[in-house]
Coordinates of C-alpha atoms in Angstrom, one line a residue:
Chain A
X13 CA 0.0 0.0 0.0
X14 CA 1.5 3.4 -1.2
X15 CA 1.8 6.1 1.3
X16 CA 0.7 9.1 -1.2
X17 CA -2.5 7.7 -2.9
X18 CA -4.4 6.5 0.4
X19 CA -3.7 9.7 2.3
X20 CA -6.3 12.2 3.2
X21 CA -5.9 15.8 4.4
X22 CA -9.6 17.8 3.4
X23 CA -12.9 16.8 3.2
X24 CA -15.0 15.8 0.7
X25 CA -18.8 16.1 1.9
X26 CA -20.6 18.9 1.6
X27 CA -21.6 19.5 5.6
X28 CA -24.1 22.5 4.8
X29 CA -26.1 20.2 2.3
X30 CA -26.8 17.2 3.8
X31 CA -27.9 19.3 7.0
X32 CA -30.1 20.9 5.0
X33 CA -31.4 17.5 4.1
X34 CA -31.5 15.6 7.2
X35 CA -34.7 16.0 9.8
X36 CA -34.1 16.7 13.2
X37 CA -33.7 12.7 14.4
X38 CA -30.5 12.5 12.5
X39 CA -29.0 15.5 14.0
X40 CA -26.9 14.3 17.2
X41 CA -25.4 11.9 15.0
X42 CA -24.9 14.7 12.0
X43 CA -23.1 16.8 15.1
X44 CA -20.9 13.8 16.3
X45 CA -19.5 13.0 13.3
X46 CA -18.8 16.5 11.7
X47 CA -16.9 17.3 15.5
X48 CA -14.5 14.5 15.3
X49 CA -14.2 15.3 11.3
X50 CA -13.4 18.6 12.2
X51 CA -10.7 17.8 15.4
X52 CA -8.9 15.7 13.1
X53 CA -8.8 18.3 10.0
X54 CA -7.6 20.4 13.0
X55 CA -4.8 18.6 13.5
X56 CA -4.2 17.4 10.1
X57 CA -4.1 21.0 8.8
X58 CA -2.0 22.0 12.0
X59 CA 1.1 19.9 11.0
X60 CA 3.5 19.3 8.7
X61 CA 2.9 16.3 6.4
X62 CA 6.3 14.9 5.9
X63 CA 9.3 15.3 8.2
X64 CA 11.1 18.6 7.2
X65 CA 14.6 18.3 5.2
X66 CA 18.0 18.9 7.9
X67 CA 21.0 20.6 5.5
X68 CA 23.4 18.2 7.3
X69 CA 26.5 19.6 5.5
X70 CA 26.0 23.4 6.6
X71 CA 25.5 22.2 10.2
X72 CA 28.9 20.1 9.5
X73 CA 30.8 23.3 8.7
X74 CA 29.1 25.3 11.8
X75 CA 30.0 22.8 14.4
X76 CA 33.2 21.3 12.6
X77 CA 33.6 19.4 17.0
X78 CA 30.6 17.6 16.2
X79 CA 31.2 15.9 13.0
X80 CA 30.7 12.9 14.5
X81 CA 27.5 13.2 16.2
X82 CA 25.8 15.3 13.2
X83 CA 26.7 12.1 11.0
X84 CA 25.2 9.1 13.5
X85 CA 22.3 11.7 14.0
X86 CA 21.9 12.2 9.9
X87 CA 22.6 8.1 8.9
X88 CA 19.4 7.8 12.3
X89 CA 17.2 10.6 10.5
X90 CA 17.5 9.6 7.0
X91 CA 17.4 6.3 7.7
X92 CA 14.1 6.6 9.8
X93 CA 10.5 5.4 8.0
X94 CA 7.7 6.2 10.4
X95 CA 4.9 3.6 9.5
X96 CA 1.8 5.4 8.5
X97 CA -0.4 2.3 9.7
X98 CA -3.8 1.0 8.4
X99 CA -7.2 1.1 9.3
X100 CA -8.1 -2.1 11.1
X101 CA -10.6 -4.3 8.7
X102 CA -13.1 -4.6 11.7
X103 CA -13.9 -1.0 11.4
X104 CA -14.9 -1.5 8.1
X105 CA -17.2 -4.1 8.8
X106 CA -18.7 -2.3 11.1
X107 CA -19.1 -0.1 8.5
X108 CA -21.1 -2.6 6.4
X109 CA -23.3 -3.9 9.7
X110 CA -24.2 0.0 9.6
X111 CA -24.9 -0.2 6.1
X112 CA -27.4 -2.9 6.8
X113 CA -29.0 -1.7 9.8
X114 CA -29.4 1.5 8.2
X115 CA -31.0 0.0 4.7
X116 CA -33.4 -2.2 7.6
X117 CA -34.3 1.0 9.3
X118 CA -35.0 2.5 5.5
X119 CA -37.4 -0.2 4.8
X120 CA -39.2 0.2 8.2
X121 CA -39.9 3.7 7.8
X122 CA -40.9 3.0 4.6
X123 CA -43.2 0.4 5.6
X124 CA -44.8 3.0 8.4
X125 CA -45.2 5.4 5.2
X126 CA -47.2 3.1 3.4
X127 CA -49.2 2.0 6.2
X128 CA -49.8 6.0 7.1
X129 CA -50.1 6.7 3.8
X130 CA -53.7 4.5 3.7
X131 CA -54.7 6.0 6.8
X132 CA -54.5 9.3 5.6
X133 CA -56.1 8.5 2.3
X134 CA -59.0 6.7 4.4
X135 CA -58.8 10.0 6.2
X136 CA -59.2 12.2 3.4
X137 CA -61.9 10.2 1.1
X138 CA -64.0 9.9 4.5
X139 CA -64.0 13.6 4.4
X140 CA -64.4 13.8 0.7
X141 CA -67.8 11.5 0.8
X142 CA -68.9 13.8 4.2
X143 CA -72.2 15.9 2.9
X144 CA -71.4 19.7 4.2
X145 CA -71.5 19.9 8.2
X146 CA -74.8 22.5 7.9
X147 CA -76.2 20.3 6.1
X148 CA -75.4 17.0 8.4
X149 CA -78.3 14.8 9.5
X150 CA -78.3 13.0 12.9
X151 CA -77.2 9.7 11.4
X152 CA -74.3 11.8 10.0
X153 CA -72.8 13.1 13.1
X154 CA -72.7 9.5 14.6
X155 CA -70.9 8.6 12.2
X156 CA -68.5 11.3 11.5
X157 CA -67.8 12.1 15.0
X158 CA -67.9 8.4 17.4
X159 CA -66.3 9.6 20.1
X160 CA -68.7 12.8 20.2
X161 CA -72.3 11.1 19.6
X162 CA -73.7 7.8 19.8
X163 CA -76.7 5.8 18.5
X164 CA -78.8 3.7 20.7
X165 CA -80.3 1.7 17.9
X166 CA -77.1 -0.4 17.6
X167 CA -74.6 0.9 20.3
X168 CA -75.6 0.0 23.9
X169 CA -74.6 2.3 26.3
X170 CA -75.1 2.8 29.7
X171 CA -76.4 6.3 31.2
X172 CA -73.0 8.5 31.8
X173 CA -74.4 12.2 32.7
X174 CA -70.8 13.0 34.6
X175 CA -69.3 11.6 31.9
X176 CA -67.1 9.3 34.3
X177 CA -66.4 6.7 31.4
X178 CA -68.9 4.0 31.8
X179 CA -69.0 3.1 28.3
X180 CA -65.3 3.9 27.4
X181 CA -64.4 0.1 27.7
X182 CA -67.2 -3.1 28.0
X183 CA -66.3 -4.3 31.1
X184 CA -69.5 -2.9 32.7
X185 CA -70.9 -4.9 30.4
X186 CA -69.1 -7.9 30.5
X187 CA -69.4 -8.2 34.4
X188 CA -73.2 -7.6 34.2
X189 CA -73.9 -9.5 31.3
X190 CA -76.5 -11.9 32.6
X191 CA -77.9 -9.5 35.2
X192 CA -76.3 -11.5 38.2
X193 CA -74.7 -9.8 40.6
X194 CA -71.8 -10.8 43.0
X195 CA -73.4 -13.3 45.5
X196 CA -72.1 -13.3 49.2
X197 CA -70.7 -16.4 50.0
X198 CA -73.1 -17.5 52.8
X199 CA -76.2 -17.2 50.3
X200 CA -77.9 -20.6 49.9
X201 CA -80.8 -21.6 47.8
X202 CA -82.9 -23.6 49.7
X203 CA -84.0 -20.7 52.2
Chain B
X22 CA -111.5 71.1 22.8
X23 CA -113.5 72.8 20.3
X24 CA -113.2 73.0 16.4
X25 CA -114.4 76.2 16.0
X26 CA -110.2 77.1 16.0
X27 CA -109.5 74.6 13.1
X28 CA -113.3 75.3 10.9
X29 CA -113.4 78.6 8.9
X30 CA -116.4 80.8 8.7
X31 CA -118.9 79.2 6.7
X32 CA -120.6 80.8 3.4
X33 CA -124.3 81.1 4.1
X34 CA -126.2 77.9 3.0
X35 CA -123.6 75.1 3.2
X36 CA -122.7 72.5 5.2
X37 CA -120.9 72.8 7.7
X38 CA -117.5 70.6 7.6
X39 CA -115.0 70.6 9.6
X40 CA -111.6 69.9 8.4
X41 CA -109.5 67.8 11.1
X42 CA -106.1 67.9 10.0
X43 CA -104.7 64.4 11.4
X44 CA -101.9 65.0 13.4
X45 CA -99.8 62.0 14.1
X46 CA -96.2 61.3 15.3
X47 CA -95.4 60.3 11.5
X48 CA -96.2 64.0 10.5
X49 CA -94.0 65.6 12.6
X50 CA -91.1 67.4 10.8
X51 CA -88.4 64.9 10.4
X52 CA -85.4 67.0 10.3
X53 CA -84.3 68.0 13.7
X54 CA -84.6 71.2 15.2
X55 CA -82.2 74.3 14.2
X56 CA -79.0 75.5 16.5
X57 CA -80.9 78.0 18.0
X58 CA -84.9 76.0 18.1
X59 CA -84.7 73.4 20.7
X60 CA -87.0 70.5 19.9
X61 CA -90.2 70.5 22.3
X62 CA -90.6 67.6 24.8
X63 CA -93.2 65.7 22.1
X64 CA -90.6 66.4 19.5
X65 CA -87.8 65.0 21.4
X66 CA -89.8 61.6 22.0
X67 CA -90.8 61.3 18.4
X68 CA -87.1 61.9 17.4
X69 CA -86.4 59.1 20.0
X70 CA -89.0 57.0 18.4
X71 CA -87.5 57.6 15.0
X72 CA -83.7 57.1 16.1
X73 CA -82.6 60.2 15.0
X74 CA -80.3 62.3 16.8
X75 CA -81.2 65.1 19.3
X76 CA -79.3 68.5 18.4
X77 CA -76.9 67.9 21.5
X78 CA -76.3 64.3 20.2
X79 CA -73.4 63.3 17.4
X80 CA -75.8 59.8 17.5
X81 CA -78.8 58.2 19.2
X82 CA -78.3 56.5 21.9
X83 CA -78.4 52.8 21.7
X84 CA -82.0 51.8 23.1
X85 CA -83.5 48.3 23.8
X86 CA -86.0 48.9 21.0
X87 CA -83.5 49.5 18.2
X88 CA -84.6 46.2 16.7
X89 CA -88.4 46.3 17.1
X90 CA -89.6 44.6 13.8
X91 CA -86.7 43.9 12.3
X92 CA -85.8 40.6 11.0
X93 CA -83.3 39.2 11.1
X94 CA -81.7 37.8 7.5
X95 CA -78.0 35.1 8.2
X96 CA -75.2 37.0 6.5
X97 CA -74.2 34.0 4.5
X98 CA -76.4 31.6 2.9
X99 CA -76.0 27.8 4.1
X100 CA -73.3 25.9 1.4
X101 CA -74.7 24.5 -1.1
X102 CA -75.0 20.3 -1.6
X103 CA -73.8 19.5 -4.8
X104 CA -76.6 18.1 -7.8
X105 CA -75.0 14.8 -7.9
X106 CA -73.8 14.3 -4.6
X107 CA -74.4 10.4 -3.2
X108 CA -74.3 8.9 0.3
X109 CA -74.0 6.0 -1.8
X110 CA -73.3 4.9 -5.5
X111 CA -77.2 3.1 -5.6
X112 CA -78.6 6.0 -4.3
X113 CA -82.0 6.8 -6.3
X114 CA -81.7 10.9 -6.1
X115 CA -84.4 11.7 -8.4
X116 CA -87.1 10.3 -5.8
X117 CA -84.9 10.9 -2.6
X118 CA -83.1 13.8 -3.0
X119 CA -80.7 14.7 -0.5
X120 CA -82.8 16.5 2.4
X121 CA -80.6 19.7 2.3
X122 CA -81.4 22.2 5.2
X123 CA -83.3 25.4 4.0
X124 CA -82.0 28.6 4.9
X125 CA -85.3 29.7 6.1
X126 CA -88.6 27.8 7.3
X127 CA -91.4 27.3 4.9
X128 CA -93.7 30.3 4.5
X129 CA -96.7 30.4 6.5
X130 CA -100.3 32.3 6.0
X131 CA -101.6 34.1 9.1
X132 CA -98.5 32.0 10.9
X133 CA -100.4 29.0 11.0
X134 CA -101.2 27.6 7.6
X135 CA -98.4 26.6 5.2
X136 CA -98.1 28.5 1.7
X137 CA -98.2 24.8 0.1
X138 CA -101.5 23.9 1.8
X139 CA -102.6 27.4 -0.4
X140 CA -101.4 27.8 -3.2
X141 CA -103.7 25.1 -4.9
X142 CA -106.6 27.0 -4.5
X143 CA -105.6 29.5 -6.9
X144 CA -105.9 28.0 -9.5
X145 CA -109.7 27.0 -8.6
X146 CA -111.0 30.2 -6.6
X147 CA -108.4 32.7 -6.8
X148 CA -106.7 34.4 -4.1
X149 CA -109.1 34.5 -1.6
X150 CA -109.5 30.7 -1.6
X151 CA -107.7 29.2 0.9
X152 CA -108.9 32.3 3.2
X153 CA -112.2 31.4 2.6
X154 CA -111.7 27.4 2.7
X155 CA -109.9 27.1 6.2
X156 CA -112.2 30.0 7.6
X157 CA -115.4 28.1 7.1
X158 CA -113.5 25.2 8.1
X159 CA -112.8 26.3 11.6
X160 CA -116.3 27.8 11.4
X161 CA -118.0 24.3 10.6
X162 CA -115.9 22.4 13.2
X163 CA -116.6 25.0 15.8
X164 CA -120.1 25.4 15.1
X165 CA -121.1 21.8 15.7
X166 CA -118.6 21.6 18.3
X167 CA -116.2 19.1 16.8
X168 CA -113.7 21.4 18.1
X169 CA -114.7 22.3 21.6
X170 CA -114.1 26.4 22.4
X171 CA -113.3 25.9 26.0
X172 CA -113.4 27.9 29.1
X173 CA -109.6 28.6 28.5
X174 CA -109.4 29.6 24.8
X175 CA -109.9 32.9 25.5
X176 CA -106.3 33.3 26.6
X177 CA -105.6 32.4 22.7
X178 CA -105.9 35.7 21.9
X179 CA -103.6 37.0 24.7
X180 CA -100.8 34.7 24.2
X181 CA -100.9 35.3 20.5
X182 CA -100.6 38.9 20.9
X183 CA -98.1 38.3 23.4
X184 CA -95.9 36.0 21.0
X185 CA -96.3 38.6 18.3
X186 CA -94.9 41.3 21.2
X187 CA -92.0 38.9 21.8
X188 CA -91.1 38.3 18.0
X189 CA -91.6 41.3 16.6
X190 CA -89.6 43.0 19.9
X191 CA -86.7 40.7 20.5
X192 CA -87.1 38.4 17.2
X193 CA -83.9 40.2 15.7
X194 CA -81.7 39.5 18.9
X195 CA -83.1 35.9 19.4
X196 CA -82.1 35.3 15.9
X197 CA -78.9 37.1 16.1
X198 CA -77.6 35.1 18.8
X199 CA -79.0 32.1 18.1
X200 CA -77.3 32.2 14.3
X201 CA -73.8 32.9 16.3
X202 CA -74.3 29.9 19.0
X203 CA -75.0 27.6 15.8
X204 CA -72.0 29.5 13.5
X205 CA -69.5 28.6 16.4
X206 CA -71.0 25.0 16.2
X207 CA -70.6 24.6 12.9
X208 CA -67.0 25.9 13.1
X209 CA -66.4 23.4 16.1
X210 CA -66.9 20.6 13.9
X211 CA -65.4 22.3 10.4
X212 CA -62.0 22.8 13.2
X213 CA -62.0 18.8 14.3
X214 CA -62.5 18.0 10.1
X215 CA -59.5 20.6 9.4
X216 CA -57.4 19.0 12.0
X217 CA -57.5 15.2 10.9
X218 CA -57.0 16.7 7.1
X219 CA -54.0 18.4 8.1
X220 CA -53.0 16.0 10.3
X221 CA -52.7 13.6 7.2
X222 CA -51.2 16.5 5.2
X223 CA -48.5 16.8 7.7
X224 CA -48.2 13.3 8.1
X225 CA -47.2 12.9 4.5
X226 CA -44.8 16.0 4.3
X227 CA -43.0 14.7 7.6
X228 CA -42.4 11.3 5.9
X229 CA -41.6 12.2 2.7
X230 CA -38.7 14.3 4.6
X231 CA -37.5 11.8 6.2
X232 CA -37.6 8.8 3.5
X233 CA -35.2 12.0 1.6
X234 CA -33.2 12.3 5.3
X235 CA -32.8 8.5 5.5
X236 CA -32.1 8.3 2.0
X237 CA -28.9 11.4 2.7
X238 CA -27.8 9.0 5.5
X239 CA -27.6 5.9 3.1
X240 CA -25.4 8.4 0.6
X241 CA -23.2 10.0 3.2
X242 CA -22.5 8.9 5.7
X243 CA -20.4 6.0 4.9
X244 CA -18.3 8.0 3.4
X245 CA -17.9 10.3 6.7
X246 CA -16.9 7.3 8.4
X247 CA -14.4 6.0 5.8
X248 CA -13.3 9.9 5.9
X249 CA -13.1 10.3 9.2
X250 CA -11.0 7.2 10.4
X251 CA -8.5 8.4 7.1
X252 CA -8.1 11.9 8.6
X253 CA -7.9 9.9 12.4
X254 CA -4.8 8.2 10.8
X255 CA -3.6 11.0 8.9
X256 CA -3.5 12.9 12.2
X257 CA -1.3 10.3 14.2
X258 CA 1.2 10.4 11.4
X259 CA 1.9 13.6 11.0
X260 CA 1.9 13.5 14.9
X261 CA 4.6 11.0 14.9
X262 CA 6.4 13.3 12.2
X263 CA 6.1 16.3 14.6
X264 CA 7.2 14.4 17.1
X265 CA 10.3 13.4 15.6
X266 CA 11.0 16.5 13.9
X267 CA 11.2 18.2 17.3
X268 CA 13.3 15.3 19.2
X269 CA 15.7 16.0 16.0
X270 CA 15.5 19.5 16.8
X271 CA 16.0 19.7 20.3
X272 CA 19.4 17.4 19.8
X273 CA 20.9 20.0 17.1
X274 CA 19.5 23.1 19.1
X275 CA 21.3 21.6 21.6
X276 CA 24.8 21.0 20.0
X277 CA 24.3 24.8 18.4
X278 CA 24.1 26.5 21.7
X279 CA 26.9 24.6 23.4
X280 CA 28.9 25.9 20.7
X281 CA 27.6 28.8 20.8
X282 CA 28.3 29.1 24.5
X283 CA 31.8 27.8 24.2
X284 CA 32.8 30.2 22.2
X285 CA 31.1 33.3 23.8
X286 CA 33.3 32.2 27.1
X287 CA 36.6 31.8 24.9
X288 CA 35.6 35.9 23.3
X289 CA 35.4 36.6 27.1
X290 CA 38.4 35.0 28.5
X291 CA 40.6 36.2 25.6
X292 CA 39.2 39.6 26.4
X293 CA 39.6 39.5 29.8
X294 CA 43.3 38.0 29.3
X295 CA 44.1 40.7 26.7
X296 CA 42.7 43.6 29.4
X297 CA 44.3 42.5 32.2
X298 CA 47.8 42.0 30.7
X299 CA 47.7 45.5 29.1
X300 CA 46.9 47.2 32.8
X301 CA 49.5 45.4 34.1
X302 CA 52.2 46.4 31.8
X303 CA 51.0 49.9 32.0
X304 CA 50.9 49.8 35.7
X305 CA 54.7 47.9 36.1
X306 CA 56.0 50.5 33.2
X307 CA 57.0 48.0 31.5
X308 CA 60.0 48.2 28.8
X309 CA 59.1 51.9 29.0
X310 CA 55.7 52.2 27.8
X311 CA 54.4 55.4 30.2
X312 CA 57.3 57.4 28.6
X313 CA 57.3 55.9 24.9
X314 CA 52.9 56.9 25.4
X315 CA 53.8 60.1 26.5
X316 CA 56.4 60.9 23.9
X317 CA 53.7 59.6 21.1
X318 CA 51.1 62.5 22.8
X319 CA 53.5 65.0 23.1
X320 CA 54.7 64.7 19.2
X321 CA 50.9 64.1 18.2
X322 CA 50.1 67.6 19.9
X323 CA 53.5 69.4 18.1
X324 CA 51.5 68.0 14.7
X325 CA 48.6 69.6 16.0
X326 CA 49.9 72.9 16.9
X327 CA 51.8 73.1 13.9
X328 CA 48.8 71.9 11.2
X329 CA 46.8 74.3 12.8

């Protein structure tokens, strides 16, 4: 692997863009990554990128006494290769398990949009086939508003005046479905 | 009071006929009085009557009786059903129209009879028909008592004359109100339909943004990650770079000033050798060097004196 054609110093995404584009879920994330993109350009942009060139010979003539040393510490420097390293091939699958989690998460969403998406068009054509409220008959407003009116030819409800809840779930009418009551435990039947 | 103020003299031989001009609240001058006229205590109750202004007044005062016999007319007529609108796709509506609301309850003769029970006598007896008709039938039935006149019917006339006081008194405000209490009923439910339409309105925009959102995600930000551990590794090398860079650079800094500082105590010591030796063969005088100074001076000022 060549040092010069792997080697990054600037960014290439457009930050302003795609946080235009992104809703306000992805935005942590959006944040997190363009901080640490940003330390590093810091740093990147803050140093040199290649170890800077010593004229060895002109510090030779200046200090003629340290000949010796200025040639160990010249064969040490030019011999020196500082390993540039690579990036572990875990991160990059994690990478791809992102990939797929995110494609999954895609899919669901889209999935939620369809299922919305008849909803709302249930929504809208209910309204669509609605006569104009003036002109509403009583039939009309059980229909359009349930949780507003009722109908006791087919819904059976049990006197609420407070408006307590009574016929919010049936298990009034579930526990007095056959008119019994709770009997004490000591009634008999044969007295 | 006698006429004899309002009849002129008669000519011999006619009838006498007194002319009794009808005075009336409605014939009073309707213009109010001039600056200087005030109105008389009559005048100012007709004006009153008639809403107009007093003199003193920029407008009338607003009375409980402002609206006697007005009616009242809704501002907007009810929305219309469209022609071919159907609860359902079988629905006949040529023999069950839709039963739209009317605007205004079906005219009524004499506020009892409808106009439709009416109107087919017209065509048989005229105007005066259904008049006629429903008079001698209330006559027939109460004649041979089918319908009993009882002790209490006499009040009839009393509570219809007090219904027409109420209507005709407070009718316009009754209306007025009442058409409010069912506007903001109306707009009740048109607020709870507007809600679940936006509601699905908002429901679509909000996803559609975030299929596009999801869809930026899936674009970018692999790339960020990919960019971001490159630049992470960029960083440490050209850490390591700095790092060895400056280790270089503190061993050569080093080896420059100690020569540096070597040298700077061999200037001093030379100088300080070269000082003292002089002062101490100027103070010992020695080989001369007092005299031979002071010879050089004295000669230097005879080239002097003379040049000058």
């Amino acid at each position: 692997m060549s040092q010069a054609a792997k080697r990054v110093a600037t960014t290439s995404v457009n930050w302003q863009k795609l946080s235009e584009r992104l809703t306000a879920q992805h935005v942590p994330e959006l944040q997190r990554l363009k901080g640490l993109n940003s330390t590093f350009s810091g740093v990147v942009n803050s140093l040199p990128a290649d170890l800077p060139k010593i004229d060895f010979a002109a510090l030779k003539q200046k200090l003629p006494t340290h000949a010796a040393l200025l040639d160990s510490l010249q064969k040490q420097y030019e011999s020196l290769k500082i390993p540039y390293g690579t990036i572990p091939e875990d991160y990059n699958k994690e990478i791809n398990k992102w990939i797929e989690y995110n494609t999954a998460r895609a899919k669901l969403h889209e999935l939620k949009t369809a299922d919305g998406a008849v909803e709302a068009n249930k929504v809208e054509e209910k309204w669509a086939k609605a006569p104009p409220v003036e002109h509403f008959e009583r039939q009309h407003f059980v229909e359009y508003f349930p949780t507003l009116f009722y109908d006791l030819r087919y819904q059976k409800r049990i006197p609420d005046p407070c408006e307590i809840g009574l016929n919010d779930t049936d298990q009034l009418e579930a526990r007095f479905r056959d008119y019994k009551v709770l009997r004490r435990a000591d009634k008999v039947d044969d007295h | 009071m006698s006429l004899s103020r309002v009849a002129t003299a008669p000519k011999a031989g006619m009838r006498l006929v007194a002319v009794i001009p009808m005075r009336a609240s409605s014939t009073v001058a309707t213009t109010p009085a001039t600056g200087e006229e005030q109105p008389g205590y009559f005048q100012k109750i007709a004006l009153r009557f008639k809403g107009i202004p007093l003199p003193s007044e920029t407008h009338a005062p607003k009375s409980l009786f402002d609206d006697i016999g007005k009616q009242f007319v809704p501002p907007e007529p009810l929305p219309k059903v469209p022609k071919d609108y159907k609860e359902h796709p079988e629905r006949d509506l040529v023999n069950y129209p839709y039963p739209e609301r009317p605007t205004f309850e079906p005219k009524t003769r004499l506020l009892m009879v409808p106009d439709s029970w009416c109107t087919p006598f017209h065509k048989i007896t005229g105007t005066s028909g259904p008049y006629l008709f429903y008079g001698g039938l209330f006559a027939f039935l109460l004649n041979k008592e089918l319908w009993v006149f009882e002790e209490q019917g006499h009040m009839l006339v009393g509570w219809i004359i007090f219904y027409l006081l109420v209507k005709n008194g407070f009718g316009y405000k009754i209306d007025q109100s009442l058409y409010k209490a069912y506007q903001e009923r109306v707009d009740y439910f048109k607020n709870l339909i507007k809600e679940d339409l936006k509601e699905a309105v908002e429901f679509r925009k909000n996803s559609a943004a975030e299929t596009d959102a999801l869809k930026a995600v899936q674009e970018n930000f692999p790339t960020i990650f990919k960019e971001n551990m490159a630049l992470q590794l960029e960083a440490t090398y050209r850490k390591n770079v700095d790092t060895v860079a400056t280790e270089l650079k503190r061993r050569l800094d080093y080896l420059q000033e100690t020569e540096a500082t070597k040298q700077r105590f061999e200037r001093d010591l030379l100088l300080k050798l070269i000082s003292e030796g002089v002062q101490k063969q100027i103070e010992t005088n020695q080989g001369d060097i007092k005299d031979a100074y002071l010879d050089n001076c004295i000669s230097q000022l005879k080239n002097l004196s003379t040049s000058s």
